[in-house]
Amino acid sequence: MEDDEAKQQRKLEEEDSAEDREVKESNFPSHHPLPPPDELFDISTTVDPSYIISLIRKLLPVDLGTDERHNHRMNANNVVQGVVARPGNEIFDTSNGDLESMDIEGNNNESTSEERDTVSSCRKAGKLSESSVEEPWEDHGCVLWDLAASRTHAELMVQNLILEVLHANLMVSESARIREISLGIIGNLSCHEGLLKYIESTAGLVNILVGQLFLDDTQCLSEVCRILTTGLYGAGCTFWAECLQSDDILRRILWIAENTLNPHLIEKSVGLLLGIIEGKPEIGRLLIPPLMTLGLTSLLINLLSFEMSKLIKERIPERYPVLEIILRAVEALSASDSHSKEICSSKELFQLVCGLMKLQDKVEVATSCVTAGVLIANMLSETIDFILEVSQDFSFLEGLFSTLPFASDDVEARRALWNVIARLLGRVNESEINTFCLSQYILVLLSNSDIIEDDLLDIQIEGSNEESQNSSARTIAIEKLESILNNWNVRMENLQEDTMNGKCSVNKADVKRLSDCCHRYIESIQGS
């Protein structure tokens, strides 16, 4: 009996609370748009649509006077004309290219968690301020940030005008946290196919998003870079590229990548540059030339140099994605028909990627080493002289072979690695080099014999069309490799065994096994 009374009391309290919420929600300013009625929903969702509506309405910004709203709207529309709206009422002119120096590496709320990249929930944050408005706004915004990761919930949110609400917040809010959450929600919405067009069609929103690049908050900058990158990969990519084409905006993107010390922001800003470089041809024609003029090549090389110095001193897992995204951007630029020469002719860059290839333990950065192998192949095809620097670098040759297993699922990367190996071995004159030098080649080949055999076996099983051609880089390399092994066998027959004692330790059986493997492979190619 007592339990029934308690249940009845709780039911009455919940009804009173629901009535209070309805009264509060009915008091929102009249100029804010009302959501559609519940009966119009045709989306199946595990979350009550009215709950999502109530959260969206709770994000409505505080009422502003007509003049102040007009001023903020004017500021937003001027973003891509050289005038950028800053938090609050302050505006500064960027048309002369003189950007304010912003310390974006010292943000107290920095987070390098990769969860943020996979449309995850908000991080825990300290108290924003003493404002009684911002704290509940943050709680409601974080729930919507999480819900936006679901396509069903995201569609429901867009149908209920969340983009207009977030647009309003970005125009008027002075809080970095509110801006970050707004951008985070938009970023999650943009990840769902079909919803990006609603962001593009919301009047002034993309201009406002581009303007966020001039903030000095690390988290906000990471989120806006994520959104812009998504836009560049979407169907409306040209529209996004046109919004970014101002030199001031492109200069700002380069400045962010160069000056932040936050790994997550480096990854996101370079990811934005990668989206430009490997995007559709019309994006490249519009944005790459001005970026090259502004120093894109030197920026990428400097960033790679910094990451390599970090990698050599200490293995820091959170920096591995940064290294990979930088290498991907450099590799994409090296494959560009119009802009490859500048980056492929950099001796510093060549030395950096060769250094990466020579790492002994490369499991943790295996993907980066594979990308570096493709980049090296591109550079050698453009600048032939670089091959002289590594023609007798046995640790480099060792690094190429040890990278092959990590490229087993990437046909193009594996082909690029064999291309470099073929170029190196092609410079070996096995009949004329001294016996000690020849023995060094033999030792490298034997130490990687299992890798070579496995790779050749995989190719024969796959029956690659490329391998049916005698001119492939792999076939040329294997033919040269067999010639080196045969020359070694001939020399050993003509030399007394004690001549080589102390200089190298080569197992004749291992040499024969690898030589036979190469011979079988060549015969299979010639017979196909």
Short mmCIF file of C-alpha atoms in Angstrom, two decimals:
data_model
loop_
_atom_site.label_atom_id
_atom_site.label_comp_id
_atom_site.label_asym_id
_atom_site.label_seq_id
_atom_site.Cartn_x
_atom_site.Cartn_y
_atom_site.Cartn_z
CA MET A 1 0.00 0.00 0.00
CA GLU A 2 2.83 2.32 0.90
CA ASP A 3 4.53 1.62 -2.46
CA ASP A 4 1.37 2.54 -4.36
CA GLU A 5 1.15 5.87 -2.56
CA ALA A 6 4.78 6.65 -3.40
CA LYS A 7 4.21 5.84 -7.05
CA GLN A 8 1.14 8.05 -7.16
CA GLN A 9 3.07 10.91 -5.57
CA ARG A 10 5.91 10.58 -8.13
CA LYS A 11 3.37 10.59 -10.96
CA LEU A 12 1.83 13.84 -9.70
CA GLU A 13 5.29 15.44 -9.39
CA GLU A 14 6.20 14.43 -12.96
CA GLU A 15 2.96 15.91 -14.29
CA ASP A 16 3.64 19.18 -12.45
CA SER A 17 7.18 19.25 -13.83
CA ALA A 18 5.92 18.68 -17.37
CA GLU A 19 3.47 21.57 -16.99
CA ASP A 20 6.30 23.83 -15.77
CA ARG A 21 8.40 22.95 -18.82
CA GLU A 22 5.54 23.74 -21.17
CA VAL A 23 5.08 27.15 -19.53
CA LYS A 24 8.80 27.94 -19.79
CA GLU A 25 9.01 26.85 -23.43
CA SER A 26 6.00 28.98 -24.32
CA ASN A 27 7.89 32.04 -23.12
CA PHE A 28 10.61 31.95 -25.81
CA PRO A 29 10.97 35.17 -27.83
CA SER A 30 8.45 35.49 -30.64
CA HIS A 31 11.09 36.12 -33.31
CA HIS A 32 12.57 32.62 -32.90
CA PRO A 33 11.23 29.95 -35.32
CA LEU A 34 8.90 27.35 -33.84
CA PRO A 35 9.53 23.67 -34.53
CA PRO A 36 7.06 21.66 -36.60
CA PRO A 37 4.27 19.87 -34.65
CA ASP A 38 4.94 16.30 -33.48
CA GLU A 39 2.41 14.77 -35.87
CA LEU A 40 4.53 15.77 -38.89
CA PHE A 41 7.40 13.47 -37.92
CA ASP A 42 7.87 10.50 -40.19
CA ILE A 43 11.29 9.51 -38.81
CA SER A 44 11.65 6.46 -36.60
CA THR A 45 13.88 7.23 -33.62
CA THR A 46 14.64 5.66 -30.27
CA VAL A 47 14.61 9.13 -28.69
CA ASP A 48 11.33 10.95 -28.17
CA PRO A 49 11.18 13.67 -30.86
CA SER A 50 9.68 16.11 -28.37
CA TYR A 51 12.77 15.67 -26.18
CA ILE A 52 15.07 16.60 -29.08
CA ILE A 53 12.83 19.59 -29.88
CA SER A 54 13.00 20.76 -26.28
CA LEU A 55 16.82 20.53 -26.35
CA ILE A 56 17.01 22.53 -29.59
CA ARG A 57 14.74 25.23 -28.15
CA LYS A 58 16.93 25.44 -25.06
CA LEU A 59 19.86 26.34 -27.32
CA LEU A 60 18.12 29.45 -28.61
CA PRO A 61 20.38 32.43 -27.86
CA VAL A 62 19.32 35.15 -25.44
CA ASP A 63 17.06 37.72 -27.07
CA LEU A 64 18.93 40.56 -28.76
CA GLY A 65 17.75 43.96 -29.79
CA THR A 66 16.92 44.42 -33.45
CA ASP A 67 19.91 46.69 -34.11
CA GLU A 68 22.37 44.34 -32.43
CA ARG A 69 21.07 41.31 -34.35
CA HIS A 70 21.39 43.28 -37.56
CA ASN A 71 25.00 44.21 -36.75
CA HIS A 72 25.97 40.59 -36.09
CA ARG A 73 24.31 39.48 -39.32
CA MET A 74 26.23 42.11 -41.26
CA ASN A 75 29.48 40.99 -39.67
CA ALA A 76 28.81 37.37 -40.64
CA ASN A 77 28.08 38.23 -44.25
CA ASN A 78 31.37 40.11 -44.54
CA VAL A 79 33.57 37.15 -43.55
CA VAL A 80 34.76 36.25 -47.02
CA GLN A 81 35.10 39.86 -48.11
CA GLY A 82 38.01 40.46 -45.74
CA VAL A 83 36.19 41.49 -42.56
CA VAL A 84 35.92 38.80 -39.94
CA ALA A 85 33.53 38.77 -37.03
CA ARG A 86 35.20 38.11 -33.71
CA PRO A 87 33.43 37.01 -30.53
CA GLY A 88 31.52 39.97 -29.16
CA ASN A 89 31.27 43.23 -31.06
CA GLU A 90 34.92 43.60 -32.03
CA ILE A 91 35.78 43.35 -35.73
CA PHE A 92 39.22 43.48 -37.27
CA ASP A 93 40.20 43.92 -40.88
CA THR A 94 42.22 41.16 -42.55
CA SER A 95 42.26 42.59 -46.03
CA ASN A 96 45.85 43.77 -45.68
CA GLY A 97 46.98 40.27 -44.76
CA ASP A 98 48.25 41.34 -41.33
CA LEU A 99 46.80 38.70 -39.04
CA GLU A 100 46.77 39.07 -35.30
CA SER A 101 49.20 36.82 -33.50
CA MET A 102 47.17 34.28 -31.56
CA ASP A 103 48.51 31.86 -28.98
CA ILE A 104 46.43 28.87 -29.94
CA GLU A 105 48.74 26.28 -28.46
CA GLY A 106 48.15 27.21 -24.86
CA ASN A 107 44.43 26.50 -24.59
CA ASN A 108 43.61 25.19 -21.13
CA ASN A 109 41.01 22.84 -22.50
CA GLU A 110 43.21 21.20 -25.13
CA SER A 111 42.38 17.64 -25.99
CA THR A 112 44.18 15.41 -28.44
CA SER A 113 41.76 12.51 -28.05
CA GLU A 114 40.93 10.83 -31.33
CA GLU A 115 37.38 10.33 -30.04
CA ARG A 116 36.62 13.87 -31.10
CA ASP A 117 37.32 12.95 -34.71
CA THR A 118 34.83 10.14 -34.81
CA VAL A 119 31.81 12.34 -34.11
CA SER A 120 31.98 11.59 -30.39
CA SER A 121 30.46 13.28 -27.39
CA CYS A 122 31.74 16.46 -25.81
CA ARG A 123 34.68 16.36 -23.48
CA LYS A 124 34.23 17.19 -19.85
CA ALA A 125 34.90 20.85 -19.30
CA GLY A 126 35.48 23.05 -16.33
CA LYS A 127 33.14 25.83 -15.37
CA LEU A 128 32.65 28.25 -18.23
CA SER A 129 31.89 31.28 -16.14
CA GLU A 130 29.57 32.39 -13.40
CA SER A 131 26.77 32.71 -15.95
CA SER A 132 23.69 30.67 -15.07
CA VAL A 133 22.82 30.53 -18.80
CA GLU A 134 25.98 28.96 -20.23
CA GLU A 135 26.18 25.92 -17.97
CA PRO A 136 22.74 24.45 -18.82
CA TRP A 137 23.32 25.45 -22.48
CA GLU A 138 26.49 23.36 -22.42
CA ASP A 139 24.68 20.36 -20.95
CA HIS A 140 21.90 20.49 -23.55
CA GLY A 141 24.37 21.12 -26.37
CA CYS A 142 26.51 18.15 -25.42
CA VAL A 143 23.49 15.83 -25.53
CA LEU A 144 22.67 17.08 -29.04
CA TRP A 145 26.33 16.72 -30.04
CA ASP A 146 26.10 13.04 -29.10
CA LEU A 147 22.72 12.55 -30.75
CA ALA A 148 23.97 14.13 -33.98
CA ALA A 149 26.29 11.15 -34.44
CA SER A 150 23.20 9.09 -35.31
CA ARG A 151 21.83 9.64 -38.80
CA THR A 152 18.21 9.27 -37.66
CA HIS A 153 18.61 11.80 -34.88
CA ALA A 154 20.63 14.11 -37.13
CA GLU A 155 17.86 14.19 -39.74
CA LEU A 156 15.29 14.93 -37.05
CA MET A 157 17.43 17.76 -35.70
CA VAL A 158 17.86 19.34 -39.15
CA GLN A 159 14.11 19.11 -39.79
CA ASN A 160 13.58 20.99 -36.55
CA LEU A 161 15.77 23.96 -37.52
CA ILE A 162 18.85 23.20 -35.44
CA LEU A 163 21.08 24.71 -38.13
CA GLU A 164 19.27 28.04 -37.85
CA VAL A 165 19.58 27.93 -34.05
CA LEU A 166 23.32 27.12 -34.18
CA HIS A 167 23.82 29.81 -36.83
CA ALA A 168 22.30 32.34 -34.46
CA ASN A 169 24.56 31.21 -31.62
CA LEU A 170 27.69 31.47 -33.76
CA MET A 171 26.70 35.02 -34.69
CA VAL A 172 26.18 36.31 -31.15
CA SER A 173 27.95 34.09 -28.62
CA GLU A 174 31.06 35.29 -26.82
CA SER A 175 31.69 31.87 -25.23
CA ALA A 176 34.37 29.69 -26.81
CA ARG A 177 32.71 26.60 -25.32
CA ILE A 178 29.32 27.43 -26.84
CA ARG A 179 31.00 27.99 -30.19
CA GLU A 180 32.87 24.70 -29.91
CA ILE A 181 29.71 22.75 -29.14
CA SER A 182 27.82 24.49 -31.96
CA LEU A 183 30.62 23.61 -34.38
CA GLY A 184 30.79 20.06 -33.02
CA ILE A 185 27.09 19.50 -33.66
CA ILE A 186 27.39 20.92 -37.19
CA GLY A 187 30.45 18.75 -37.77
CA ASN A 188 28.54 15.62 -36.81
CA LEU A 189 25.56 16.63 -38.94
CA SER A 190 27.83 17.18 -41.95
CA CYS A 191 29.16 13.62 -41.75
CA HIS A 192 25.80 12.14 -42.76
CA GLU A 193 25.19 11.76 -46.47
CA GLY A 194 22.54 14.16 -47.68
CA LEU A 195 22.65 16.53 -44.71
CA LEU A 196 25.61 18.57 -45.96
CA LYS A 197 23.35 20.27 -48.50
CA TYR A 198 21.24 21.72 -45.69
CA ILE A 199 24.34 23.35 -44.20
CA GLU A 200 25.18 24.77 -47.62
CA SER A 201 21.66 26.11 -48.14
CA THR A 202 21.30 27.76 -44.73
CA ALA A 203 21.81 31.41 -45.61
CA GLY A 204 25.11 32.78 -44.35
CA LEU A 205 26.06 29.67 -42.36
CA VAL A 206 29.07 28.60 -44.46
CA ASN A 207 30.43 32.17 -44.35
CA ILE A 208 30.07 32.12 -40.57
CA LEU A 209 31.87 28.76 -40.42
CA VAL A 210 34.77 30.06 -42.51
CA GLY A 211 34.96 33.06 -40.20
CA GLN A 212 35.57 30.76 -37.23
CA LEU A 213 39.06 30.14 -38.64
CA PHE A 214 40.02 33.49 -37.16
CA LEU A 215 39.21 32.44 -33.60
CA ASP A 216 42.04 31.68 -31.19
CA ASP A 217 40.50 28.63 -29.51
CA THR A 218 42.12 25.28 -30.30
CA GLN A 219 38.97 23.20 -29.97
CA CYS A 220 36.88 25.53 -32.12
CA LEU A 221 39.56 25.56 -34.80
CA SER A 222 39.72 21.76 -34.83
CA GLU A 223 35.98 21.50 -35.28
CA VAL A 224 35.75 24.09 -38.04
CA CYS A 225 38.63 22.43 -39.95
CA ARG A 226 36.73 19.16 -39.71
CA ILE A 227 33.58 20.76 -41.14
CA LEU A 228 35.39 22.52 -43.98
CA THR A 229 37.22 19.31 -44.91
CA THR A 230 33.93 17.42 -45.05
CA GLY A 231 32.52 20.15 -47.29
CA LEU A 232 35.44 19.86 -49.72
CA TYR A 233 34.78 16.13 -50.12
CA GLY A 234 31.05 16.63 -50.68
CA ALA A 235 28.98 17.12 -53.81
CA GLY A 236 28.99 20.89 -53.32
CA CYS A 237 32.78 21.05 -52.98
CA THR A 238 33.16 23.93 -55.44
CA PHE A 239 30.91 26.12 -53.30
CA TRP A 240 33.07 25.46 -50.24
CA ALA A 241 36.26 26.07 -52.23
CA GLU A 242 34.95 29.43 -53.43
CA CYS A 243 34.28 30.43 -49.82
CA LEU A 244 37.94 29.64 -49.00
CA GLN A 245 39.62 31.28 -51.99
CA SER A 246 40.52 34.58 -50.31
CA ASP A 247 44.29 34.88 -49.73
CA ASP A 248 43.61 35.99 -46.16
CA ILE A 249 41.67 32.83 -45.44
CA LEU A 250 44.23 30.54 -47.09
CA ARG A 251 47.04 32.35 -45.27
CA ARG A 252 45.17 31.83 -42.00
CA ILE A 253 44.85 28.07 -42.61
CA LEU A 254 48.61 27.83 -43.23
CA TRP A 255 49.26 29.97 -40.15
CA ILE A 256 47.18 27.68 -37.94
CA ALA A 257 48.99 24.55 -39.16
CA GLU A 258 52.38 26.17 -38.67
CA ASN A 259 51.86 27.79 -35.28
CA THR A 260 49.77 25.44 -33.19
CA LEU A 261 51.53 22.92 -30.95
CA ASN A 262 48.36 20.88 -30.45
CA PRO A 263 48.69 17.56 -32.37
CA HIS A 264 44.95 17.27 -32.90
CA LEU A 265 44.72 20.72 -34.48
CA ILE A 266 47.80 20.07 -36.65
CA GLU A 267 46.10 16.90 -37.90
CA LYS A 268 42.83 18.70 -38.64
CA SER A 269 44.40 21.76 -40.32
CA VAL A 270 46.70 19.63 -42.49
CA GLY A 271 43.70 17.41 -43.20
CA LEU A 272 41.96 20.49 -44.57
CA LEU A 273 44.95 21.15 -46.82
CA LEU A 274 44.89 17.49 -47.92
CA GLY A 275 41.22 17.89 -48.83
CA ILE A 276 42.22 20.76 -51.12
CA ILE A 277 45.19 18.92 -52.66
CA GLU A 278 43.49 15.60 -53.38
CA GLY A 279 40.05 17.03 -54.05
CA LYS A 280 38.33 17.40 -57.40
CA PRO A 281 40.33 19.12 -60.17
CA GLU A 282 38.21 22.29 -59.96
CA ILE A 283 39.15 22.68 -56.28
CA GLY A 284 42.84 22.25 -57.09
CA ARG A 285 42.74 24.80 -59.88
CA LEU A 286 41.06 27.31 -57.59
CA LEU A 287 43.06 26.88 -54.37
CA ILE A 288 46.40 25.12 -54.93
CA PRO A 289 48.15 27.88 -56.96
CA PRO A 290 47.57 30.57 -54.30
CA LEU A 291 48.55 28.11 -51.56
CA MET A 292 51.81 27.34 -53.35
CA THR A 293 52.49 31.06 -53.65
CA LEU A 294 51.83 31.46 -49.93
CA GLY A 295 54.40 28.76 -49.05
CA LEU A 296 52.53 25.45 -48.90
CA THR A 297 55.61 23.41 -49.86
CA SER A 298 57.90 24.86 -47.20
CA LEU A 299 55.13 24.54 -44.59
CA LEU A 300 54.65 20.81 -45.22
CA ILE A 301 58.39 20.14 -45.20
CA ASN A 302 58.83 22.08 -41.94
CA LEU A 303 55.96 20.19 -40.33
CA LEU A 304 57.42 16.86 -41.47
CA SER A 305 60.86 17.84 -40.14
CA PHE A 306 59.32 18.67 -36.76
CA GLU A 307 57.42 15.38 -36.56
CA MET A 308 60.51 13.40 -37.57
CA SER A 309 62.56 15.07 -34.84
CA LYS A 310 59.85 14.12 -32.33
CA LEU A 311 59.68 10.54 -33.64
CA ILE A 312 63.43 9.98 -33.41
CA LYS A 313 63.63 11.28 -29.83
CA GLU A 314 60.51 9.64 -28.46
CA ARG A 315 57.64 7.51 -29.73
CA ILE A 316 54.44 9.43 -28.90
CA PRO A 317 51.34 7.56 -30.17
CA GLU A 318 49.18 10.69 -30.37
CA ARG A 319 51.59 12.13 -32.94
CA TYR A 320 51.47 9.15 -35.33
CA PRO A 321 48.27 10.35 -37.08
CA VAL A 322 49.89 13.78 -37.49
CA LEU A 323 52.92 12.26 -39.22
CA GLU A 324 50.69 10.23 -41.51
CA ILE A 325 48.42 13.13 -42.55
CA ILE A 326 51.44 15.32 -43.34
CA LEU A 327 52.99 12.57 -45.48
CA ARG A 328 49.69 12.02 -47.27
CA ALA A 329 49.48 15.72 -48.10
CA VAL A 330 53.07 15.78 -49.38
CA GLU A 331 52.56 12.58 -51.38
CA ALA A 332 49.35 13.92 -52.93
CA LEU A 333 51.14 17.11 -53.93
CA SER A 334 54.05 15.11 -55.39
CA ALA A 335 51.59 13.26 -57.64
CA SER A 336 50.04 16.48 -58.93
CA ASP A 337 50.69 17.12 -62.61
CA SER A 338 50.97 20.88 -62.20
CA HIS A 339 52.75 21.24 -58.84
CA SER A 340 54.89 18.14 -58.33
CA LYS A 341 58.21 19.59 -59.48
CA GLU A 342 58.62 22.03 -56.59
CA ILE A 343 58.11 19.47 -53.86
CA CYS A 344 59.87 16.59 -55.68
CA SER A 345 63.03 18.65 -56.07
CA SER A 346 63.46 19.27 -52.33
CA LYS A 347 66.63 17.58 -51.08
CA GLU A 348 65.59 18.19 -47.47
CA LEU A 349 62.31 16.38 -48.04
CA PHE A 350 64.06 13.45 -49.71
CA GLN A 351 66.43 13.07 -46.76
CA LEU A 352 63.53 13.21 -44.30
CA VAL A 353 61.51 10.45 -45.95
CA CYS A 354 64.61 8.31 -46.44
CA GLY A 355 65.30 8.71 -42.72
CA LEU A 356 61.80 7.48 -41.96
CA MET A 357 62.29 4.50 -44.25
CA LYS A 358 65.48 3.54 -42.39
CA LEU A 359 63.78 3.26 -38.98
CA GLN A 360 64.51 -0.12 -37.42
CA ASP A 361 61.19 -0.58 -35.60
CA LYS A 362 58.47 0.72 -37.88
CA VAL A 363 55.42 -1.27 -36.78
CA GLU A 364 53.84 1.71 -35.01
CA VAL A 365 54.39 4.00 -38.00
CA ALA A 366 54.01 1.35 -40.70
CA THR A 367 51.32 3.27 -42.59
CA SER A 368 53.53 6.34 -42.69
CA CYS A 369 56.44 4.29 -44.02
CA VAL A 370 54.27 2.92 -46.82
CA THR A 371 53.22 6.47 -47.73
CA ALA A 372 56.87 7.53 -47.61
CA GLY A 373 57.73 4.72 -50.03
CA VAL A 374 55.19 6.02 -52.55
CA LEU A 375 56.51 9.56 -52.08
CA ILE A 376 60.11 8.41 -52.66
CA ALA A 377 59.06 6.67 -55.89
CA ASN A 378 57.39 9.89 -57.07
CA MET A 379 60.45 11.97 -56.19
CA LEU A 380 62.87 9.62 -57.96
CA SER A 381 60.77 9.69 -61.11
CA GLU A 382 60.93 13.50 -61.07
CA THR A 383 64.50 14.06 -59.77
CA ILE A 384 66.80 11.26 -60.97
CA ASP A 385 69.89 12.65 -59.22
CA PHE A 386 68.53 11.69 -55.79
CA ILE A 387 69.22 8.03 -56.50
CA LEU A 388 72.97 8.74 -56.18
CA GLU A 389 72.51 9.67 -52.52
CA VAL A 390 71.15 6.24 -51.61
CA SER A 391 72.77 4.05 -54.26
CA GLN A 392 74.93 2.28 -51.67
CA ASP A 393 72.88 3.01 -48.56
CA PHE A 394 72.29 -0.54 -47.33
CA SER A 395 70.10 0.51 -44.40
CA PHE A 396 67.82 2.31 -46.86
CA LEU A 397 67.56 -0.81 -49.05
CA GLU A 398 66.86 -2.81 -45.90
CA GLY A 399 64.11 -0.34 -44.99
CA LEU A 400 62.44 -0.72 -48.37
CA PHE A 401 62.25 -4.49 -48.05
CA SER A 402 61.04 -4.35 -44.44
CA THR A 403 58.19 -2.02 -45.50
CA LEU A 404 56.85 -4.43 -48.14
CA PRO A 405 54.75 -6.55 -45.70
CA PHE A 406 52.88 -3.45 -44.54
CA ALA A 407 51.85 -2.72 -48.13
CA SER A 408 50.46 -6.19 -48.80
CA ASP A 409 46.91 -4.86 -49.24
CA ASP A 410 47.88 -1.84 -51.33
CA VAL A 411 48.83 -2.78 -54.88
CA GLU A 412 49.93 0.73 -55.85
CA ALA A 413 52.12 1.16 -52.78
CA ARG A 414 53.74 -2.25 -53.26
CA ARG A 415 54.43 -1.40 -56.88
CA ALA A 416 56.01 1.90 -55.82
CA LEU A 417 58.32 0.16 -53.32
CA TRP A 418 59.48 -2.34 -55.94
CA ASN A 419 60.03 0.55 -58.31
CA VAL A 420 62.49 2.14 -55.87
CA ILE A 421 64.17 -1.21 -55.20
CA ALA A 422 64.57 -1.77 -58.95
CA ARG A 423 66.17 1.68 -59.33
CA LEU A 424 68.63 0.96 -56.52
CA LEU A 425 69.61 -2.51 -57.70
CA GLY A 426 69.84 -1.22 -61.25
CA ARG A 427 72.86 0.86 -60.23
CA VAL A 428 74.73 -2.20 -58.93
CA ASN A 429 77.40 -3.45 -61.31
CA GLU A 430 77.80 -6.83 -59.68
CA SER A 431 80.62 -7.94 -61.97
CA GLU A 432 82.85 -4.96 -61.14
CA ILE A 433 82.18 -3.94 -57.50
CA ASN A 434 84.57 -5.30 -54.88
CA THR A 435 83.70 -8.47 -53.05
CA PHE A 436 83.11 -6.78 -49.70
CA CYS A 437 80.55 -4.36 -51.17
CA LEU A 438 78.85 -7.23 -53.00
CA SER A 439 78.68 -9.16 -49.75
CA GLN A 440 76.79 -6.26 -48.13
CA TYR A 441 74.13 -6.50 -50.79
CA ILE A 442 73.96 -10.27 -50.29
CA LEU A 443 73.51 -9.88 -46.53
CA VAL A 444 70.64 -7.40 -47.01
CA LEU A 445 68.94 -9.69 -49.50
CA LEU A 446 69.30 -12.77 -47.32
CA SER A 447 68.08 -11.00 -44.19
CA ASN A 448 64.89 -10.16 -46.13
CA SER A 449 64.61 -13.43 -48.06
CA ASP A 450 61.40 -14.45 -46.27
CA ILE A 451 59.79 -11.12 -47.14
CA ILE A 452 60.87 -11.41 -50.77
CA GLU A 453 59.62 -14.99 -51.07
CA ASP A 454 56.27 -14.19 -49.42
CA ASP A 455 55.74 -11.20 -51.69
CA LEU A 456 56.49 -13.18 -54.83
CA LEU A 457 54.25 -16.01 -53.68
CA ASP A 458 51.37 -13.59 -53.01
CA ILE A 459 51.73 -12.11 -56.48
CA GLN A 460 51.72 -15.54 -58.15
CA ILE A 461 48.59 -16.55 -56.22
CA GLU A 462 46.82 -13.31 -57.07
CA GLY A 463 47.75 -13.64 -60.75
CA SER A 464 48.18 -9.90 -61.18
CA ASN A 465 47.90 -8.69 -64.78
CA GLU A 466 50.77 -6.32 -64.16
CA GLU A 467 53.03 -9.24 -63.33
CA SER A 468 52.37 -10.87 -66.70
CA GLN A 469 54.43 -8.10 -68.27
CA ASN A 470 58.20 -8.55 -68.26
CA SER A 471 58.71 -4.81 -67.95
CA SER A 472 57.21 -4.44 -64.46
CA ALA A 473 59.46 -2.92 -61.79
CA ARG A 474 59.15 -6.02 -59.64
CA THR A 475 60.24 -8.31 -62.45
CA ILE A 476 63.21 -6.06 -63.30
CA ALA A 477 64.23 -6.01 -59.62
CA ILE A 478 63.99 -9.79 -59.26
CA GLU A 479 66.02 -10.38 -62.43
CA LYS A 480 68.72 -8.08 -61.06
CA LEU A 481 68.52 -9.73 -57.67
CA GLU A 482 69.07 -13.17 -59.25
CA SER A 483 72.04 -11.84 -61.20
CA ILE A 484 73.64 -10.48 -58.00
CA LEU A 485 73.16 -13.83 -56.24
CA ASN A 486 74.60 -15.78 -59.19
CA ASN A 487 77.61 -13.46 -59.37
CA TRP A 488 78.23 -14.07 -55.69
CA ASN A 489 78.17 -17.84 -56.22
CA VAL A 490 80.69 -17.54 -59.07
CA ARG A 491 83.04 -15.44 -56.96
CA MET A 492 82.85 -17.87 -54.05
CA GLU A 493 83.88 -20.70 -56.32
CA ASN A 494 86.94 -18.75 -57.44
CA LEU A 495 88.01 -17.63 -53.97
CA GLN A 496 89.47 -19.55 -51.08
CA GLU A 497 87.00 -19.71 -48.18
CA ASP A 498 89.44 -18.18 -45.72
CA THR A 499 89.58 -15.03 -47.85
CA MET A 500 86.13 -14.06 -46.64
CA ASN A 501 86.53 -15.06 -43.01
CA GLY A 502 85.91 -12.11 -40.72
CA LYS A 503 84.41 -9.98 -43.46
CA CYS A 504 80.94 -11.50 -43.73
CA SER A 505 79.02 -14.59 -42.85
CA VAL A 506 76.98 -15.77 -45.80
CA ASN A 507 75.20 -19.11 -45.75
CA LYS A 508 75.52 -20.78 -49.16
CA ALA A 509 72.29 -22.70 -48.67
CA ASP A 510 70.40 -19.48 -48.05
CA VAL A 511 71.86 -17.95 -51.19
CA LYS A 512 70.81 -20.96 -53.24
CA ARG A 513 67.29 -20.97 -51.79
CA LEU A 514 66.70 -17.30 -52.61
CA SER A 515 68.28 -17.66 -56.05
CA ASP A 516 66.01 -20.62 -56.85
CA CYS A 517 62.97 -18.65 -55.69
CA CYS A 518 63.86 -15.75 -57.99
CA HIS A 519 64.47 -18.13 -60.88
CA ARG A 520 61.08 -19.83 -60.45
CA TYR A 521 59.35 -16.48 -60.35
CA ILE A 522 61.06 -15.26 -63.55
CA GLU A 523 60.17 -18.48 -65.34
CA SER A 524 56.54 -18.18 -64.28
CA ILE A 525 56.40 -14.61 -65.60
CA GLN A 526 58.04 -15.50 -68.90
CA GLY A 527 55.77 -18.49 -69.35
CA SER A 528 52.57 -16.60 -68.65
#
